[in-house]
Each structure stands twice: as structure tokens, then as C-alpha cells.
Short mmCIF file of N, CA and C in Angstrom, two decimals:
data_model
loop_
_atom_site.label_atom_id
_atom_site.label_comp_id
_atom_site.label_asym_id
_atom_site.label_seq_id
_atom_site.Cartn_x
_atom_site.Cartn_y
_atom_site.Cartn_z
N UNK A 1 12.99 7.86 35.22
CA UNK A 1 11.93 7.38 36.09
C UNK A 1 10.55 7.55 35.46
N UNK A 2 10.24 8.46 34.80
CA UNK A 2 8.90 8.74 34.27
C UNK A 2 8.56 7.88 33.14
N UNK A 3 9.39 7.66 32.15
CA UNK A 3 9.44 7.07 31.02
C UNK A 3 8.82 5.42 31.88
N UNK A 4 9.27 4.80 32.91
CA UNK A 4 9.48 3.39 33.72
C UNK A 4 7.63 3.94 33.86
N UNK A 5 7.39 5.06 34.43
CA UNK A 5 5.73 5.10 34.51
C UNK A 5 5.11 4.98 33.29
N UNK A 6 5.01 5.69 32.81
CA UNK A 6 4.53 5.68 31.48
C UNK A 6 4.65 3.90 30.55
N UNK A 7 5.69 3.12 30.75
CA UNK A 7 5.03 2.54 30.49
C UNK A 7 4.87 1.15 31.29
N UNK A 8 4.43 0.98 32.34
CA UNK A 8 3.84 0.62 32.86
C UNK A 8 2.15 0.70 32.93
N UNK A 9 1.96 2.51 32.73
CA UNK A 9 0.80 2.37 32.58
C UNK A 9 0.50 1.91 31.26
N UNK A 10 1.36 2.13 30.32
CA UNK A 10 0.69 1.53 28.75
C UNK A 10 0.63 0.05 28.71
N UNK A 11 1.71 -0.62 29.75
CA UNK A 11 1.33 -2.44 29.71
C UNK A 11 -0.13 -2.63 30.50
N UNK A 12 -0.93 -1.98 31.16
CA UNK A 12 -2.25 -1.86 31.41
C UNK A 12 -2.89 -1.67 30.42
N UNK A 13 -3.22 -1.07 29.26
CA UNK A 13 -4.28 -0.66 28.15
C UNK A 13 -4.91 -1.94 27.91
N UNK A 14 -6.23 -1.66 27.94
CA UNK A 14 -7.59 -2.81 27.86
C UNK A 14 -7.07 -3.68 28.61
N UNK A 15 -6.70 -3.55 30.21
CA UNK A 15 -6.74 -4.96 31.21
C UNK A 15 -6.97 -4.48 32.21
N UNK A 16 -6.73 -2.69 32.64
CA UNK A 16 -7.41 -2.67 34.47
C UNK A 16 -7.64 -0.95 33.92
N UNK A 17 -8.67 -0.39 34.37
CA UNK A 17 -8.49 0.52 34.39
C UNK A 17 -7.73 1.73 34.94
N UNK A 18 -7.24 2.47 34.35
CA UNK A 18 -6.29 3.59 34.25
C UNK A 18 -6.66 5.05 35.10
N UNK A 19 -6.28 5.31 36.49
CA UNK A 19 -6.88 6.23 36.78
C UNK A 19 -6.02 7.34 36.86
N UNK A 20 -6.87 8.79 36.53
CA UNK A 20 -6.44 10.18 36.09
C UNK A 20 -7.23 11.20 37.06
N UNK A 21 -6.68 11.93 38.05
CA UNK A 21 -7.06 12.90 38.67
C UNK A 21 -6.44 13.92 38.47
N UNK A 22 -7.46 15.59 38.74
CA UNK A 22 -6.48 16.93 38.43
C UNK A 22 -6.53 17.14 40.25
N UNK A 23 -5.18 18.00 40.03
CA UNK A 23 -4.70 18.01 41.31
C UNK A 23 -4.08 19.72 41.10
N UNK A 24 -4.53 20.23 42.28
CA UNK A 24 -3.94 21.65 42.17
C UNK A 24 -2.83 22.34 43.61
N UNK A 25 -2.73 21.69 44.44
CA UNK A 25 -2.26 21.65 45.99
C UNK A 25 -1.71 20.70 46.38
N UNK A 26 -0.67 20.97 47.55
CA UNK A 26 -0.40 20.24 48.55
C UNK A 26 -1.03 18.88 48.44
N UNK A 27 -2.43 19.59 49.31
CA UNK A 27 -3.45 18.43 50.04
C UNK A 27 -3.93 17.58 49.18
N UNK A 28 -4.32 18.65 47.54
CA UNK A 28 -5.10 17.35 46.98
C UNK A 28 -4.11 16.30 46.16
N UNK A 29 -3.12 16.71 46.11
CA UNK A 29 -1.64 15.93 46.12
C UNK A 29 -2.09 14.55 46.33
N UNK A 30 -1.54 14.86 47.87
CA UNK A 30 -1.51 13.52 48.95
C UNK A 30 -2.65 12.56 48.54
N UNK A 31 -3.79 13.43 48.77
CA UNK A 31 -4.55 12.32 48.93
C UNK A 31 -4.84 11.61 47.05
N UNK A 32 -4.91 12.09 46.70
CA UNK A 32 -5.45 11.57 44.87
C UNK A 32 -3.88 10.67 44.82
N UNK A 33 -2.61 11.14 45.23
CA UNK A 33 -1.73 10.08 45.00
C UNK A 33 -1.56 8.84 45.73
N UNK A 34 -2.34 8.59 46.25
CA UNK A 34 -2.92 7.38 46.47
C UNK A 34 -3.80 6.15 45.90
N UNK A 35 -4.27 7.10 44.94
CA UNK A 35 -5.08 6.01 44.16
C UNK A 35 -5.12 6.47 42.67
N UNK A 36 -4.16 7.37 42.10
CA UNK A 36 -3.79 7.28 40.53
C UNK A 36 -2.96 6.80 40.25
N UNK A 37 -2.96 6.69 38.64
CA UNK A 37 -1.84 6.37 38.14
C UNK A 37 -1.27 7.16 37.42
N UNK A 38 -2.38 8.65 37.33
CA UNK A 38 -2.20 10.26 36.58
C UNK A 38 -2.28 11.30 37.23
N UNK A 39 -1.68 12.07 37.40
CA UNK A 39 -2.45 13.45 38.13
C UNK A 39 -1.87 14.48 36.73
N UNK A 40 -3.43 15.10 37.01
CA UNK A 40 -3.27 15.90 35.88
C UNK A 40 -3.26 17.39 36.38
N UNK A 41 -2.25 18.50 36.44
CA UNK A 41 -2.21 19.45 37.13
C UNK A 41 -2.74 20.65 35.75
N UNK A 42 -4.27 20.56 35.76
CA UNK A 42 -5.19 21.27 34.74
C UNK A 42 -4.84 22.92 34.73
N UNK A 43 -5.34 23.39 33.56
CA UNK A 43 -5.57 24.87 33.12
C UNK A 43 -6.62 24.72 33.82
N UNK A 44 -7.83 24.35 34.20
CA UNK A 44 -8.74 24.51 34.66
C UNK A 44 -8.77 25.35 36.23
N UNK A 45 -7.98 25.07 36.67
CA UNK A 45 -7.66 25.89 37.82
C UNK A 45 -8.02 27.72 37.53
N UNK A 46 -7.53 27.77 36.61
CA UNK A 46 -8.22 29.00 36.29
C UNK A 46 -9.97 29.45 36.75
N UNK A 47 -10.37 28.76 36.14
CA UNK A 47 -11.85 28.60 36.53
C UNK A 47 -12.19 27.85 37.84
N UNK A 48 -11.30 26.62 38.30
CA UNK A 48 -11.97 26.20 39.62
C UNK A 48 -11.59 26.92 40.75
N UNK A 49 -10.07 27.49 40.67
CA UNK A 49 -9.32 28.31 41.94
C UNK A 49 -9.83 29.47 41.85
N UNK A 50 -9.69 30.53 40.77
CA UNK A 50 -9.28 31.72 40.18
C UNK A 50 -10.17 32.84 40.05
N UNK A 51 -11.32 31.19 39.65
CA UNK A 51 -12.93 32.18 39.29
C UNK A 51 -12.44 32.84 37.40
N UNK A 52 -11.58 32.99 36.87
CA UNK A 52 -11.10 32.81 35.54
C UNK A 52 -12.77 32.63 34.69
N UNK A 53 -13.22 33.38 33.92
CA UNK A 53 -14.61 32.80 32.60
C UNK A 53 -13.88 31.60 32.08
N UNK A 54 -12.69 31.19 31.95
CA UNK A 54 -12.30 30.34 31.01
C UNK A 54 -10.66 29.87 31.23
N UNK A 55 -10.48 28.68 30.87
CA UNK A 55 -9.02 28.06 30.91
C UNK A 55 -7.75 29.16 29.99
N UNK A 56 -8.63 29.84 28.89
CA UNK A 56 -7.33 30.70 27.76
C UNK A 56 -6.61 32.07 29.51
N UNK A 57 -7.05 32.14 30.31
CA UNK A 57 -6.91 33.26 31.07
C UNK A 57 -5.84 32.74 32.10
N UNK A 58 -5.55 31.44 32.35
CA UNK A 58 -4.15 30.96 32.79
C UNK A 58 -3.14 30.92 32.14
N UNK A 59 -2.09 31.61 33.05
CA UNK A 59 -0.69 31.53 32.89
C UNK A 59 0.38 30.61 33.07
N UNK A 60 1.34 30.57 32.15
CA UNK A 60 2.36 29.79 32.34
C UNK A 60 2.84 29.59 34.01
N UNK A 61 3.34 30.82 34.71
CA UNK A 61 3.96 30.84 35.64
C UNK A 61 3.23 30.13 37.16
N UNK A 62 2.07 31.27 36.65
CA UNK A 62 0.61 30.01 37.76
C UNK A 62 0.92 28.58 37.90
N UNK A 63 0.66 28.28 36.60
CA UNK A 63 0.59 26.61 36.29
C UNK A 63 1.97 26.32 37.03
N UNK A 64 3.00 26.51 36.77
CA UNK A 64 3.96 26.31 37.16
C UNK A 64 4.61 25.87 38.66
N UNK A 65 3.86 27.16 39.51
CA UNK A 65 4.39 26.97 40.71
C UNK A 65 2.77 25.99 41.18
N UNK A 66 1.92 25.94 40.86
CA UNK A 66 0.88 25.02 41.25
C UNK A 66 1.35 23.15 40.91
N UNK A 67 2.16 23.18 40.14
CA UNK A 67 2.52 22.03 39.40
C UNK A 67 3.72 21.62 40.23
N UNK A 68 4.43 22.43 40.47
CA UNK A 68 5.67 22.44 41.46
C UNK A 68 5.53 21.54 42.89
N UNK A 69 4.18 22.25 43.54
CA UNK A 69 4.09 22.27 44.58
C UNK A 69 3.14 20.45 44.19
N UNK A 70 2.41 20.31 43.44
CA UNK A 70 2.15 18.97 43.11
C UNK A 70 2.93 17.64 42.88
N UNK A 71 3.70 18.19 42.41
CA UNK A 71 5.19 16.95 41.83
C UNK A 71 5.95 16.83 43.05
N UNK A 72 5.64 17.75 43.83
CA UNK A 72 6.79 17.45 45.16
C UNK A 72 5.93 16.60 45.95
N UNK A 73 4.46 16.36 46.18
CA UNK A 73 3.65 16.05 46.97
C UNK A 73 2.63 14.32 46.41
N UNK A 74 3.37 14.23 45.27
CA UNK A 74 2.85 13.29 44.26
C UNK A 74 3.39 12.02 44.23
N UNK A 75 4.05 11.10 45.51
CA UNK A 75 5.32 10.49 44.75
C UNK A 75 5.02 9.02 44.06
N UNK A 76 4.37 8.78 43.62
CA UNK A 76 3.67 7.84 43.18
C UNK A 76 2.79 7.47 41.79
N UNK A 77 2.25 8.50 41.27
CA UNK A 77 1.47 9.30 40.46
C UNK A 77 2.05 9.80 39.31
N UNK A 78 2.32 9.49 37.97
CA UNK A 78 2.78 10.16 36.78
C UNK A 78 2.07 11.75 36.79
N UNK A 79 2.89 12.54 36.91
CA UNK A 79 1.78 14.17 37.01
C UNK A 79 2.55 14.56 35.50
N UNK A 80 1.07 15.05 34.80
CA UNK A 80 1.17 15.82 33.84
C UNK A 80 0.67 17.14 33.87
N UNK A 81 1.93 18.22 33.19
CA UNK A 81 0.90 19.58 33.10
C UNK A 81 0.41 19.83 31.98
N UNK A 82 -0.75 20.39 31.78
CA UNK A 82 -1.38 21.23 31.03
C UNK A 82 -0.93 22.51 30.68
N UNK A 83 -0.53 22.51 29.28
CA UNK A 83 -0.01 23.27 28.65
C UNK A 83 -0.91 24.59 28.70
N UNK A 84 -0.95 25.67 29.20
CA UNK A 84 -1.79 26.96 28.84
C UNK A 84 -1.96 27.27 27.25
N UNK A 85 -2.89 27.75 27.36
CA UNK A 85 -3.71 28.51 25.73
C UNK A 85 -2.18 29.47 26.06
N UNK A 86 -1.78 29.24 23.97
CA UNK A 86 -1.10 30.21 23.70
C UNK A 86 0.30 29.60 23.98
N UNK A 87 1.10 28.45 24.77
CA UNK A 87 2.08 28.04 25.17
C UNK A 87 2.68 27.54 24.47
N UNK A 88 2.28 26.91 23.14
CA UNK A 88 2.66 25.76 22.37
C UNK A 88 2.40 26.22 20.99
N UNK A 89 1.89 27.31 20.34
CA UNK A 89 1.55 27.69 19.08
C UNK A 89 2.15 27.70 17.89
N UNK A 90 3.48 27.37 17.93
CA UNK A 90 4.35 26.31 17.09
C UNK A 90 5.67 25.70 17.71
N UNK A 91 6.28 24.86 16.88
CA UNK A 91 7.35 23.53 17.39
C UNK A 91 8.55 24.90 18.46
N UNK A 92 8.82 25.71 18.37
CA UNK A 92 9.60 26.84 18.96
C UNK A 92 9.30 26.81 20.17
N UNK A 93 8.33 27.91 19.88
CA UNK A 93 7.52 28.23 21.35
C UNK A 93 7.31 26.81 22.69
N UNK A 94 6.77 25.86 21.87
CA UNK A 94 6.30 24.73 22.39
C UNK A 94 7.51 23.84 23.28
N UNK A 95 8.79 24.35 22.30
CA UNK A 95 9.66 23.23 23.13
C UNK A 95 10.55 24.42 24.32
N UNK A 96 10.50 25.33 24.09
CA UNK A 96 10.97 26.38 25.12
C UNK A 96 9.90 26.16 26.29
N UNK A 97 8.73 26.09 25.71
CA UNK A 97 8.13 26.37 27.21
C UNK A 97 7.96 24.99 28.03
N UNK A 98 8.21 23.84 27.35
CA UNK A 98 8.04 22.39 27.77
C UNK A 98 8.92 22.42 28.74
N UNK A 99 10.24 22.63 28.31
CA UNK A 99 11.72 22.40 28.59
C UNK A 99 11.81 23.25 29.82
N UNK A 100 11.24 24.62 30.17
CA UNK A 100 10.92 25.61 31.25
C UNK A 100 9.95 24.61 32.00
N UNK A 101 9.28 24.36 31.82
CA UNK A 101 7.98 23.64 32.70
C UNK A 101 8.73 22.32 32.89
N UNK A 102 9.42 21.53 32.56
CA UNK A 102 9.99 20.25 32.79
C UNK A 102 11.27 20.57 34.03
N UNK A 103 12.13 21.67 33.74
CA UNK A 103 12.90 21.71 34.62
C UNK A 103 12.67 22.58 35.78
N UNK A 104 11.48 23.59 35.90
CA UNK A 104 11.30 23.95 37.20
C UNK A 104 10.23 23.39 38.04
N UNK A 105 9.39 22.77 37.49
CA UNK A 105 8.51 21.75 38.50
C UNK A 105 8.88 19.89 38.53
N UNK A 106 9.54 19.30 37.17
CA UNK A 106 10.08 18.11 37.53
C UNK A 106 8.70 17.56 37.48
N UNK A 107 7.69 17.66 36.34
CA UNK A 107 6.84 16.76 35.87
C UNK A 107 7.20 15.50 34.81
N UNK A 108 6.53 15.01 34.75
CA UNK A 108 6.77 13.87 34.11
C UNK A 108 6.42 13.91 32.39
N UNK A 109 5.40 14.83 31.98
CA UNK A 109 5.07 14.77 30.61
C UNK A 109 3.78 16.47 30.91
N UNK A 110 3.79 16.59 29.16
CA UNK A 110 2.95 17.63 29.31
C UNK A 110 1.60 17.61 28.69
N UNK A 111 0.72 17.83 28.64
CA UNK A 111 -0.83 17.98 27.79
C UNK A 111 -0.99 19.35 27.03
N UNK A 112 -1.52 18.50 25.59
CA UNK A 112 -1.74 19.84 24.59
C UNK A 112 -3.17 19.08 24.06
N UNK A 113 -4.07 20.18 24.05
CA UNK A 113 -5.01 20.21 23.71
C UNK A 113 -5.41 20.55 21.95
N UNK A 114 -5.47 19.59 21.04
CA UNK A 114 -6.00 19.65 19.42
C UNK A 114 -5.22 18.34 18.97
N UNK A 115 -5.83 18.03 17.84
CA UNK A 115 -5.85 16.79 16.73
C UNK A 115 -4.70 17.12 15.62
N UNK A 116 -4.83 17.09 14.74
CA UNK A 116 -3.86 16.96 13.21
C UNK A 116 -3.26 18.29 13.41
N UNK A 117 -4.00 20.12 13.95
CA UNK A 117 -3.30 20.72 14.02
C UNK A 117 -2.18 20.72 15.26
N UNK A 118 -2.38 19.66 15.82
CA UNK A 118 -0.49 19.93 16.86
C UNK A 118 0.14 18.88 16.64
N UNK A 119 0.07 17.85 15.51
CA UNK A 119 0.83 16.91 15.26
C UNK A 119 2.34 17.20 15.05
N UNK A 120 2.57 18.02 14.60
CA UNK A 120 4.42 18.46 14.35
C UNK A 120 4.48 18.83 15.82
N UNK A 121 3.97 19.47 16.65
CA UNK A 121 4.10 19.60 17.91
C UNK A 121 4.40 18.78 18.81
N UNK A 122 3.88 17.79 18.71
CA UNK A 122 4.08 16.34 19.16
C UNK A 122 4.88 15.96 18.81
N UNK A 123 5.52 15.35 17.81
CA UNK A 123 6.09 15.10 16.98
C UNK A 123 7.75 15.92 17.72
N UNK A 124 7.66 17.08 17.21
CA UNK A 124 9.12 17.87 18.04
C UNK A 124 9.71 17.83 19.23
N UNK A 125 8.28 17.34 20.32
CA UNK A 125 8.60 17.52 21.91
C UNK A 125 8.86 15.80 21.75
N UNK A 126 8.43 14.88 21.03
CA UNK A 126 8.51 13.67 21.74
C UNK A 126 9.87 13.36 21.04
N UNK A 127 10.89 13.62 20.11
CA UNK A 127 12.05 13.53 19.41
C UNK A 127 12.97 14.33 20.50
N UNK A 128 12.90 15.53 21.02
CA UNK A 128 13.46 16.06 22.08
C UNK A 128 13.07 15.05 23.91
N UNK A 129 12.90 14.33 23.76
CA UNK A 129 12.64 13.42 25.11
C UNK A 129 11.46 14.29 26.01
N UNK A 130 10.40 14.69 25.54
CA UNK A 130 9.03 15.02 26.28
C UNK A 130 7.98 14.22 26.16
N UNK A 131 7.66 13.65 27.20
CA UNK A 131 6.73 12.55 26.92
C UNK A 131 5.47 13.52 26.54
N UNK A 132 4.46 13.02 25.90
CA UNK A 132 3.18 13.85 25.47
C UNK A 132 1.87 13.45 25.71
N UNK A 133 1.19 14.07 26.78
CA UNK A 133 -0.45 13.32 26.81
C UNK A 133 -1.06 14.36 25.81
N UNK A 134 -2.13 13.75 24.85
CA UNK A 134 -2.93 14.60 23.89
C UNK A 134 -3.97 14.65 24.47
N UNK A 135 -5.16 15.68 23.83
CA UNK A 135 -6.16 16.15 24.38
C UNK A 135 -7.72 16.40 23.36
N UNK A 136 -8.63 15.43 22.83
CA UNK A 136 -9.14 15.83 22.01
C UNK A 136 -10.50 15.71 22.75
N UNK A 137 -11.51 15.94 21.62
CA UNK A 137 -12.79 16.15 21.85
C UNK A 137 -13.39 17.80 22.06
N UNK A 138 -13.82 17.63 23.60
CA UNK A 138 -14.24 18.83 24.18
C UNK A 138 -12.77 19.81 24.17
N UNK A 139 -12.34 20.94 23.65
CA UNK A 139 -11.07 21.54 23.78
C UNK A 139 -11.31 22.81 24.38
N UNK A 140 -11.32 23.05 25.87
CA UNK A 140 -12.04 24.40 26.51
C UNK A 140 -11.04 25.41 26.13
N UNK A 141 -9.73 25.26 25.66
CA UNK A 141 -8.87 26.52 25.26
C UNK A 141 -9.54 26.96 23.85
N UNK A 142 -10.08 26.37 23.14
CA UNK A 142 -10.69 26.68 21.62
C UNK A 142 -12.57 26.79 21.44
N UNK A 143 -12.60 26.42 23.07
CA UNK A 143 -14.12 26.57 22.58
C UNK A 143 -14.70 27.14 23.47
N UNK A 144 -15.75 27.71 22.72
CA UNK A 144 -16.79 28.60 23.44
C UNK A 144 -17.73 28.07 24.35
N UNK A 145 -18.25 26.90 23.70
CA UNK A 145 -19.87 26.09 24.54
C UNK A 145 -18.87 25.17 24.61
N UNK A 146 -19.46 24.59 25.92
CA UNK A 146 -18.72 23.35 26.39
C UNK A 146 -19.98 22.55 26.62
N UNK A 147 -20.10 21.59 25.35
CA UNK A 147 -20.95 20.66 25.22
C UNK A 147 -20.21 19.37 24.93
N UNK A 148 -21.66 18.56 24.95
CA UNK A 148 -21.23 16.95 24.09
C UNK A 148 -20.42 16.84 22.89
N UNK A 149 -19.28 16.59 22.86
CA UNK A 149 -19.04 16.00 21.55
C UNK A 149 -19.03 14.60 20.32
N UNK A 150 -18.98 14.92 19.13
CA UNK A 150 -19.35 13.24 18.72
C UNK A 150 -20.75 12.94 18.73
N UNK A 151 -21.55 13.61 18.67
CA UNK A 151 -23.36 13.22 18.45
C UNK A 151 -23.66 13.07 17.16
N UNK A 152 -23.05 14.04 16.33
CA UNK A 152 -23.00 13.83 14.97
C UNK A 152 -22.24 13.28 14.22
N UNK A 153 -22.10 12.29 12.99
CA UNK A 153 -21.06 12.07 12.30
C UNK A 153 -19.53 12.33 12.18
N UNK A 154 -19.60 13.56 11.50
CA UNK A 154 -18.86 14.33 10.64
C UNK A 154 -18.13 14.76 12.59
N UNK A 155 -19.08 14.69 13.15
CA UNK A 155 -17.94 15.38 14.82
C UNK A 155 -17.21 14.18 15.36
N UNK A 156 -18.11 12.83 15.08
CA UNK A 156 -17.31 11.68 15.21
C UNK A 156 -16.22 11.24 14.93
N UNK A 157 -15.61 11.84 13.64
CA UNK A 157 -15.09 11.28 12.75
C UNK A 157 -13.94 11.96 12.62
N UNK A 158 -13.95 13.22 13.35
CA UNK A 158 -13.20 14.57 13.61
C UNK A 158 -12.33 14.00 14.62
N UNK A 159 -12.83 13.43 15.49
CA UNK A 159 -12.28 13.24 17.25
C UNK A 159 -11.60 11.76 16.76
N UNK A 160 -11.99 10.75 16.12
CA UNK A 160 -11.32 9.39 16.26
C UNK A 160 -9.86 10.14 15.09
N UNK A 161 -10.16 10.40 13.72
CA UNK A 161 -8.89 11.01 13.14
C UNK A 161 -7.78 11.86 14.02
N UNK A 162 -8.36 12.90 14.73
CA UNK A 162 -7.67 13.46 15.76
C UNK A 162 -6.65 12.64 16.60
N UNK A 163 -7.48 11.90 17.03
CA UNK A 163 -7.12 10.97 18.41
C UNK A 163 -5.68 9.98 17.47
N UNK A 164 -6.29 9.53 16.50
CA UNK A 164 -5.41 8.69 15.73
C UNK A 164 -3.85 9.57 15.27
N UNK A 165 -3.89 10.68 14.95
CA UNK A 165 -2.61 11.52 14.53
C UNK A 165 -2.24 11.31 15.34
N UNK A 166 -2.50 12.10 17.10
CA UNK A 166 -2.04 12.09 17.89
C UNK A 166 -1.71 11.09 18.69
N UNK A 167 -1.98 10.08 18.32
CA UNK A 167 -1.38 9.08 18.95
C UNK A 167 0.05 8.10 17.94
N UNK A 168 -0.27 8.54 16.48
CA UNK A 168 0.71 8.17 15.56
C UNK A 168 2.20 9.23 15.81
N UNK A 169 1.60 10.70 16.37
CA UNK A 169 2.96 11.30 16.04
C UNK A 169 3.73 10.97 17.63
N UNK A 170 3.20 10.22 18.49
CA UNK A 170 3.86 10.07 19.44
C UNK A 170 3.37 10.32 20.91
N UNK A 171 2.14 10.71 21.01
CA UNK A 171 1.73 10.96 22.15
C UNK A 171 1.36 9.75 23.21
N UNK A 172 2.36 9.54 24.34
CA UNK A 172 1.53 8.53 25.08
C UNK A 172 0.32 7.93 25.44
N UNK A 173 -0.71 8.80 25.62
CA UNK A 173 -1.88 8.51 25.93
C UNK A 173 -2.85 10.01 25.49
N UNK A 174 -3.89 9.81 25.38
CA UNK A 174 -5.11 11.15 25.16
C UNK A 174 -6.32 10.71 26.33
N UNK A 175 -6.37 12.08 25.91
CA UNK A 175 -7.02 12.72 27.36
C UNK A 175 -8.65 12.30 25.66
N UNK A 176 -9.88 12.29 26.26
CA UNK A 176 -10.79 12.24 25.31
C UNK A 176 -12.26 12.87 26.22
N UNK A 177 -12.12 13.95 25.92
CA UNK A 177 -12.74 15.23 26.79
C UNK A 177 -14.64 15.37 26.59
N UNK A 178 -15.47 15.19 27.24
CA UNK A 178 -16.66 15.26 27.23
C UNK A 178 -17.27 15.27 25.34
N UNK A 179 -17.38 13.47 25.54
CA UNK A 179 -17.51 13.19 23.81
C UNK A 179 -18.52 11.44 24.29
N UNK A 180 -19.26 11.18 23.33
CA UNK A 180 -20.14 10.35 23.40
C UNK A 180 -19.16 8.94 23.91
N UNK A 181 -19.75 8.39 24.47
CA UNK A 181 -19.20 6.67 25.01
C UNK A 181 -18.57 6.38 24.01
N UNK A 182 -19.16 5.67 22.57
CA UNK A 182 -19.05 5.12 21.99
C UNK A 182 -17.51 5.35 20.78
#
């Protein structure tokens, strides 16, 4: 069934726009599955629920039963989770914890946040049947200031290469995180 979403939403690319909401509850379930075609069940919860300084301070298990309670409340909506800082730190780790997160909440695909360094990552989960949203630009598990990205060159040039691996080693779609329009 997910795979039938996924691409559906990819026969959309450059003809209607694609909509992506984070969803952490029940309630905000219902209502955002009404008008996505993503729900993204974020690390950020850390910081928006939790009060958390930062996304690295969420847990697997958190995410989990928050994601749970989303996918049951979603029925419409491709829901992806967000992989926690630390979940995925090589092809091992990464497909144990996918494969845990796929069969106790019954999401549809997962999000990893970096460019060329999680390409074998990608790469391993999408050969094992895990669909993969990537995550570049702004990366709040790796960064300190959460600013603009892409103002400069050399940061430009960082994020489109990025974006490009990750979309060569297999990732359905990328997430492209507080980075210039252009």
C-alpha cells in the first residue's frame, strides 16, 4: 500500500504541489490528514512537546509510540518517521532500527537527515524494501545554529550534490530544510 503512495505522489513532481505536515497526536492526525499527501512524524517533538534544547535529545521509543498513535489516525496521508540522532550511524544499526520502527508503528517510509555521508545508508534500507525520505540543508541533529542555508557558494553546492546522492542512492523524495529559494 505505501509503495501505491509513494508513487503517486512522485507522478505529481512539477504538476501540483506536494503537501508535507509534522504531526505528533491523535488530533493533529485527523485534522492535517485531510489535506496531505505527507505527514511527517518529526524529532522535533523533542523541542516542540518536550521543551528538549535540541532534536539529538529524542528517543527511539518516544518517536515510536508518537508515530504509532499517528499511523493509526492518518488514513490517507503517507506518514514518515524521523529517524532520531544516533539511530542510523551505519548500514547495521540503521536497518535494525528501521525494521523496529516499520513493524511497531506501520509507517510507510523513514527520514534520515545528511548528503553523501548516508548514501550506503540509503542505499541498504532501500535494497531491504524501506522506502527513504532524505533530509538536507538545515540538519538540526548536526547543527548548532539553525540558520539560512545556501547563501554562499561553496554551501550551495554542498546541498544540490547532497540532494543529488541522495536521491541517486534511492531515496524517494528530500525533505530541503531552511536553504535559499533558489
Amino acid at each position: 500500500m505505501h509503495k501505491t503512495k509513494i508513487k503517486k505522489i512522485l507522478l505529481r513532481k512539477n504538476k501540483s504541489p506536494i503537501i508535507c505536515l509534522t504531526a505528533y497526536s491523535k488530533f493533529t492526525a485527523e485534522i492535517v490528514d485531510k489535506y496531505c499527501d505527507i505527514i511527517l512524524v518529526g524529532d522535533s517533538i523533542g523541542m516542540t512537546l518536550y521543551g528538549m534544547k535540541s532534536t539529538r535529545e529524542m528517543n527511539l521509543d518516544t518517536m515510536i509510540m508518537h508515530a504509532k498513535t499517528v499511523k493509526k489516525y492518518a488514513t490517507k496521508s503517507l506518514v514518515v518517521f524521523d529517524m532520531p540522532y544516533k539511530t542510523y550511524t551505519n548500514k547495521k544499526l540503521a536497518y535494525k532500527n528501521a525494521k523496529k520502527v516499520i513493524k511497531k508503528t506501520g509507517c510507510d517510509a523513514i527520514k534520515l537527515e545528511g548528503g553523501k555521508n548516508v548514501t550506503n545508508i540509503v542505499k541498504h534500507l532501500t535494497k531491504k524494501n524501506i522506502s527513504v525520505m532524505g533530509h538536507v540543508g538545515l540538519l538540526p541533529q548536526s547543527s548548532k545554529k539553525y540558520k539560512l542555508k545556501g547563501k554562499r557558494i561553496s554551501e550551495y553546492k554542498k546541498i544540490l550534490e547532497d540532494a543529488l546522492s541522495i536521491s541517486k542512492s534511492g531515496a524517494f523524495s528530500i525533505v530541503l530544510e531552511c536553504v535559499v529559494e533558489k
